[in-house]
N, CA and C atoms as an extended XYZ file, in Angstrom:
285
Properties=species:S:1:pos:R:3:atomname:S:1:resname:S:1:resid:I:1 pbc="F F F"
N        18.407       13.729      -20.983 N   MET     1
C        19.837       13.988      -21.650 CA  MET     1
C        20.581       13.103      -20.765 C   MET     1
N        20.455       12.364      -19.332 N   GLY     2
C        21.265       11.434      -18.680 CA  GLY     2
C        21.626       12.576      -18.006 C   GLY     2
N        22.812       11.725      -17.223 N   GLN     3
C        23.406       12.322      -15.972 CA  GLN     3
C        25.041       12.570      -16.829 C   GLN     3
N        25.879       13.094      -15.740 N   TYR     4
C        26.961       13.294      -15.948 CA  TYR     4
C        27.705       13.523      -14.701 C   TYR     4
N        28.748       12.840      -14.636 N   LEU     5
C        29.468       12.490      -13.271 CA  LEU     5
C        30.743       13.836      -13.257 C   LEU     5
N        30.626       14.081      -12.088 N   PHE     6
C        31.833       15.136      -11.740 CA  PHE     6
C        32.422       15.054      -10.414 C   PHE     6
N        33.751       15.388      -10.165 N   THR     7
C        34.383       15.504       -9.358 CA  THR     7
C        35.243       16.795       -8.882 C   THR     7
N        34.888       17.153       -7.539 N   GLN     8
C        35.209       19.028       -7.229 CA  GLN     8
C        36.785       18.838       -7.171 C   GLN     8
N        37.594       19.671       -7.609 N   ARG     9
C        39.177       19.418       -7.998 CA  ARG     9
C        39.348       20.253       -6.412 C   ARG     9
N        40.520       19.526       -5.678 N   PRO    10
C        41.472       20.166       -4.903 CA  PRO    10
C        41.247       21.729       -4.959 C   PRO    10
N        41.521       22.059       -3.733 N   HIS    11
C        41.626       23.969       -3.895 CA  HIS    11
C        42.679       24.225       -4.519 C   HIS    11
N        44.048       23.284       -3.910 N   LEU    12
C        45.509       24.066       -4.827 CA  LEU    12
C        45.201       23.365       -6.146 C   LEU    12
N        46.361       24.480       -7.168 N   GLY    13
C        46.448       23.871       -8.032 CA  GLY    13
C        45.293       23.907       -9.184 C   GLY    13
N        45.742       23.804      -10.220 N   ILE    14
C        44.784       23.942      -11.755 CA  ILE    14
C        43.359       23.863      -11.602 C   ILE    14
N        42.756       24.757      -11.844 N   TRP    15
C        41.049       24.615      -11.350 CA  TRP    15
C        40.701       24.342       -9.870 C   TRP    15
N        41.704       25.086       -9.373 N   GLY    16
C        41.297       25.014       -7.675 CA  GLY    16
C        39.547       24.461       -7.365 C   GLY    16
N        39.451       23.830       -6.875 N   GLY    17
C        37.433       24.142       -6.098 CA  GLY    17
C        36.680       23.620       -7.328 C   GLY    17
N        37.173       24.218       -8.229 N   LEU    18
C        35.608       23.736       -9.339 CA  LEU    18
C        35.381       22.483       -9.767 C   LEU    18
N        34.442       22.257      -10.517 N   TRP    19
C        34.020       20.792      -10.666 CA  TRP    19
C        34.272       20.505      -12.019 C   TRP    19
N        34.704       19.742      -12.180 N   THR    20
C        35.107       18.569      -13.253 CA  THR    20
C        34.839       17.309      -13.943 C   THR    20
N        34.348       16.692      -14.848 N   PRO    21
C        34.313       15.407      -15.591 CA  PRO    21
C        35.725       15.080      -14.156 C   PRO    21
N        35.966       13.490      -14.149 N   PRO    22
C        37.071       12.991      -13.338 CA  PRO    22
C        38.201       13.358      -14.944 C   PRO    22
N        39.613       13.415      -14.353 N   LEU    23
C        40.164       13.895      -14.809 CA  LEU    23
C        41.059       12.295      -15.260 C   LEU    23
N        41.521       11.991      -16.350 N   ILE    24
C        41.842       10.571      -16.710 CA  ILE    24
C        43.236       10.559      -17.231 C   ILE    24
N        44.340       10.693      -17.080 N   ASP    25
C        45.351       10.257      -17.882 CA  ASP    25
C        44.839        9.348      -19.069 C   ASP    25
N        44.978        8.203      -18.828 N   ASP    26
C        45.148        7.088      -20.410 CA  ASP    26
C        43.572        6.407      -20.130 C   ASP    26
N        42.774        6.930      -20.809 N   ALA    27
C        40.959        6.228      -20.731 CA  ALA    27
C        41.419        4.414      -21.021 C   ALA    27
N        42.531        4.281      -22.240 N   THR    28
C        42.002        2.592      -21.667 CA  THR    28
C        42.313        2.021      -20.663 C   THR    28
N        42.960        2.903      -19.662 N   GLU    29
C        43.014        2.153      -18.142 CA  GLU    29
C        41.414        1.987      -17.484 C   GLU    29
N        40.244        3.091      -17.605 N   LEU    30
C        39.106        2.312      -17.513 CA  LEU    30
C        38.607        0.899      -17.528 C   LEU    30
N        37.875        0.429      -16.038 N   PRO    31
C        37.472       -0.681      -16.472 CA  PRO    31
C        35.905       -1.165      -17.156 C   PRO    31
N        35.923       -0.069      -17.742 N   CYS    32
C        34.914       -0.160      -18.847 CA  CYS    32
C        34.690        0.356      -19.527 C   CYS    32
N        33.951        0.135      -20.598 N   LYS    33
C        34.021        0.474      -22.075 CA  LYS    33
C        33.910        2.224      -22.367 C   LYS    33
N        33.994        2.848      -23.310 N   PHE    34
C        33.761        3.982      -23.030 CA  PHE    34
C        33.763        4.606      -24.835 C   PHE    34
N        33.344        5.946      -24.953 N   GLU    35
C        32.674        6.726      -26.032 CA  GLU    35
C        33.800        8.023      -26.637 C   GLU    35
N        34.358        8.263      -27.185 N   ILE    36
C        34.972        9.887      -27.421 CA  ILE    36
C        33.951       10.587      -27.644 C   ILE    36
N        33.131       11.597      -26.869 N   LEU    37
C        32.312       12.630      -27.360 CA  LEU    37
C        32.600       13.767      -28.112 C   LEU    37
N        34.022       13.877      -27.799 N   THR    38
C        34.610       15.250      -28.732 CA  THR    38
C        35.795       15.550      -28.096 C   THR    38
N        36.837       16.582      -28.995 N   ALA    39
C        38.166       16.322      -28.139 CA  ALA    39
C        38.436       18.059      -28.517 C   ALA    39
N        38.862       18.574      -27.603 N   MET    40
C        39.075       19.892      -27.948 CA  MET    40
C        40.367       20.513      -26.965 C   MET    40
N        41.174       21.547      -27.618 N   THR    41
C        42.847       21.885      -26.848 CA  THR    41
C        41.782       23.195      -26.555 C   THR    41
N        42.691       23.157      -24.753 N   HIS    42
C        42.243       24.245      -24.291 CA  HIS    42
C        43.774       25.002      -23.698 C   HIS    42
N        44.330       26.580      -24.435 N   GLU    43
C        45.047       27.287      -24.038 CA  GLU    43
C        45.527       27.614      -23.149 C   GLU    43
N        46.197       27.493      -22.203 N   LEU    44
C        46.386       28.921      -20.679 CA  LEU    44
C        47.787       29.314      -20.485 C   LEU    44
N        48.178       29.970      -19.786 N   THR    45
C        49.087       31.098      -20.212 CA  THR    45
C        50.177       30.574      -19.955 C   THR    45
N        50.374       29.365      -19.258 N   HIS    46
C        51.425       28.290      -19.479 CA  HIS    46
C        51.840       26.930      -20.127 C   HIS    46
N        50.230       26.582      -20.850 N   LEU    47
C        50.237       25.028      -20.930 CA  LEU    47
C        49.016       25.167      -21.953 C   LEU    47
N        48.964       23.734      -22.697 N   SER    48
C        48.476       23.719      -23.452 CA  SER    48
C        47.385       22.185      -23.438 C   SER    48
N        45.857       22.036      -22.775 N   LEU    49
C        45.396       20.981      -22.754 CA  LEU    49
C        44.882       20.550      -23.497 C   LEU    49
N        45.060       19.133      -23.668 N   SER    50
C        44.176       18.463      -24.373 CA  SER    50
C        43.194       17.512      -23.958 C   SER    50
N        41.810       18.074      -24.405 N   ILE    51
C        41.251       16.983      -23.867 CA  ILE    51
C        39.907       16.458      -24.485 C   ILE    51
N        39.489       15.502      -23.773 N   LYS    52
C        38.736       14.514      -24.824 CA  LYS    52
C        37.521       14.249      -23.292 C   LYS    52
N        36.274       14.264      -23.571 N   PHE    53
C        35.307       14.241      -23.079 CA  PHE    53
C        34.666       12.950      -23.682 C   PHE    53
N        34.468       11.591      -22.640 N   ILE    54
C        33.912       10.331      -22.918 CA  ILE    54
C        33.045       10.079      -22.277 C   ILE    54
N        32.287        9.293      -23.067 N   ARG    55
C        30.907        8.695      -22.475 CA  ARG    55
C        30.775        7.724      -21.489 C   ARG    55
N        30.802        7.366      -20.615 N   ILE    56
C        30.696        5.935      -19.753 CA  ILE    56
C        29.710        5.641      -19.740 C   ILE    56
N        29.507        4.522      -18.691 N   LYS    57
C        27.917        4.040      -18.346 CA  LYS    57
C        27.976        4.243      -16.990 C   LYS    57
N        26.754        4.409      -16.278 N   HIS    58
C        26.316        3.873      -14.856 CA  HIS    58
C        27.090        2.775      -13.962 C   HIS    58
N        27.809        2.640      -13.326 N   GLY    59
C        28.427        1.700      -12.837 CA  GLY    59
C        29.272        1.207      -13.094 C   GLY    59
N        30.162        1.877      -14.291 N   CYS    60
C        31.808        1.647      -14.290 CA  CYS    60
C        32.416        2.275      -12.795 C   CYS    60
N        33.157        1.512      -12.630 N   ASP    61
C        34.029        1.870      -11.512 CA  ASP    61
C        34.692        3.752      -11.509 C   ASP    61
N        33.697        4.597      -11.067 N   THR    62
C        34.489        5.863      -11.048 CA  THR    62
C        33.927        6.554       -9.647 C   THR    62
N        34.612        7.657       -8.879 N   GLN    63
C        34.332        8.390       -7.744 CA  GLN    63
C        33.408        9.418       -8.561 C   GLN    63
N        32.539       10.355       -7.313 N   GLY    64
C        32.364       11.012       -8.107 CA  GLY    64
C        30.854       11.254       -7.900 C   GLY    64
N        30.449       12.678       -8.175 N   GLN    65
C        28.868       12.864       -8.112 CA  GLN    65
C        27.771       12.833       -9.184 C   GLN    65
N        27.341       11.960       -9.938 N   TRP    66
C        26.133       12.197      -10.596 CA  TRP    66
C        25.075       13.139      -10.923 C   TRP    66
N        25.342       14.129      -11.529 N   PHE    67
C        24.621       15.653      -11.651 CA  PHE    67
C        23.805       15.538      -13.063 C   PHE    67
N        22.407       15.856      -13.183 N   ASP    68
C        21.510       15.771      -14.224 CA  ASP    68
C        22.124       17.217      -15.295 C   ASP    68
N        21.901       17.140      -16.683 N   LEU    69
C        22.597       18.603      -17.258 CA  LEU    69
C        22.188       19.762      -16.913 C   LEU    69
N        20.577       19.965      -16.326 N   ASN    70
C        19.866       21.004      -16.276 CA  ASN    70
C        20.301       21.877      -14.484 C   ASN    70
N        21.130       20.700      -13.946 N   LYS    71
C        21.645       20.686      -12.391 CA  LYS    71
C        23.135       21.658      -12.556 C   LYS    71
N        23.822       21.469      -13.799 N   LEU    72
C        25.129       21.871      -13.841 CA  LEU    72
C        25.508       23.391      -13.568 C   LEU    72
N        24.534       23.822      -13.987 N   ASN    73
C        24.486       25.202      -13.837 CA  ASN    73
C        24.407       25.955      -12.198 C   ASN    73
N        24.679       25.231      -11.081 N   THR    74
C        24.159       25.307      -10.114 CA  THR    74
C        25.906       25.083       -9.535 C   THR    74
N        26.989       24.791      -10.231 N   ILE    75
C        28.635       24.276       -9.395 CA  ILE    75
C        29.649       25.308      -10.008 C   ILE    75
N        30.360       25.085      -10.068 N   ALA    76
C        31.585       26.320      -10.266 CA  ALA    76
C        32.354       25.450      -11.721 C   ALA    76
N        32.748       25.784      -12.651 N   LEU    77
C        33.126       24.506      -13.470 CA  LEU    77
C        33.867       25.533      -14.500 C   LEU    77
N        35.321       25.019      -14.870 N   PRO    78
C        36.299       25.327      -15.501 CA  PRO    78
C        35.860       26.150      -16.832 C   PRO    78
N        36.473       26.813      -17.864 N   LYS    79
C        35.820       27.243      -18.798 CA  LYS    79
C        35.847       25.630      -20.429 C   LYS    79
N        36.775       25.226      -20.304 N   PRO    80
C        36.203       24.504      -21.388 CA  PRO    80
C        35.416       23.245      -20.896 C   PRO    80
N        34.640       23.378      -19.652 N   VAL    81
C        33.935       22.106      -19.295 CA  VAL    81
C        32.642       22.772      -19.535 C   VAL    81
N        32.888       24.048      -19.249 N   LYS    82
C        31.330       25.163      -19.412 CA  LYS    82
C        30.895       25.304      -21.358 C   LYS    82
N        32.091       25.395      -21.855 N   SER    83
C        31.957       25.077      -23.474 CA  SER    83
C        31.581       24.143      -23.526 C   SER    83
N        32.163       22.883      -22.814 N   PHE    84
C        31.279       21.632      -23.605 CA  PHE    84
C        30.042       21.097      -23.218 C   PHE    84
N        29.493       21.688      -22.000 N   ILE    85
C        28.183       21.725      -21.227 CA  ILE    85
C        27.324       22.640      -21.983 C   ILE    85
N        27.455       23.383      -22.655 N   GLU    86
C        27.214       24.603      -23.937 CA  GLU    86
C        26.661       24.002      -25.442 C   GLU    86
N        27.666       23.165      -25.581 N   LYS    87
C        27.365       22.420      -26.792 CA  LYS    87
C        26.095       20.999      -26.498 C   LYS    87
N        26.342       20.305      -25.577 N   LEU    88
C        25.530       19.507      -25.363 CA  LEU    88
C        23.988       20.278      -25.364 C   LEU    88
N        23.933       21.346      -25.201 N   ARG    89
C        22.813       21.950      -24.323 CA  ARG    89
C        22.089       22.517      -25.851 C   ARG    89
N        23.085       22.977      -26.898 N   SER    90
C        22.660       23.331      -28.278 CA  SER    90
C        22.469       22.179      -29.192 C   SER    90
N        22.985       21.115      -28.437 N   SER    91
C        22.993       19.570      -29.046 CA  SER    91
C        23.846       19.394      -30.352 C   SER    91
N        24.893       20.201      -29.962 N   GLU    92
C        26.361       19.937      -31.323 CA  GLU    92
C        26.997       18.573      -30.554 C   GLU    92
N        26.818       17.969      -29.485 N   VAL    93
C        27.639       17.259      -28.925 CA  VAL    93
C        25.847       16.177      -28.967 C   VAL    93
N        26.068       14.965      -29.931 N   THR    94
C        25.015       13.866      -28.728 CA  THR    94
C        25.769       13.291      -27.582 C   THR    94
N        24.677       13.604      -26.906 N   ALA    95
C        25.361       12.573      -25.298 CA  ALA    95
C        24.578       11.119      -25.193 C   ALA    95
């Protein structure tokens, strides 16, 4: 199923210390081509997050650590990212 790029969030702020795919405000600013895999809205008590999961290729100028899908259960993930990973595992999203 390939590898997935994750970065660990700073310990302060939203999802402190958890691992997420890189958070990008505007994917059109990426230095490489991308494809939107799925989109979702996640409601927090004080905030509504619009999240798009995208596919990029290895070698795109991004920072983080690459993980195999079966290793993602070894790192702490926020709830919407866990939901996306579960969809990947059940093949609801094609990666």
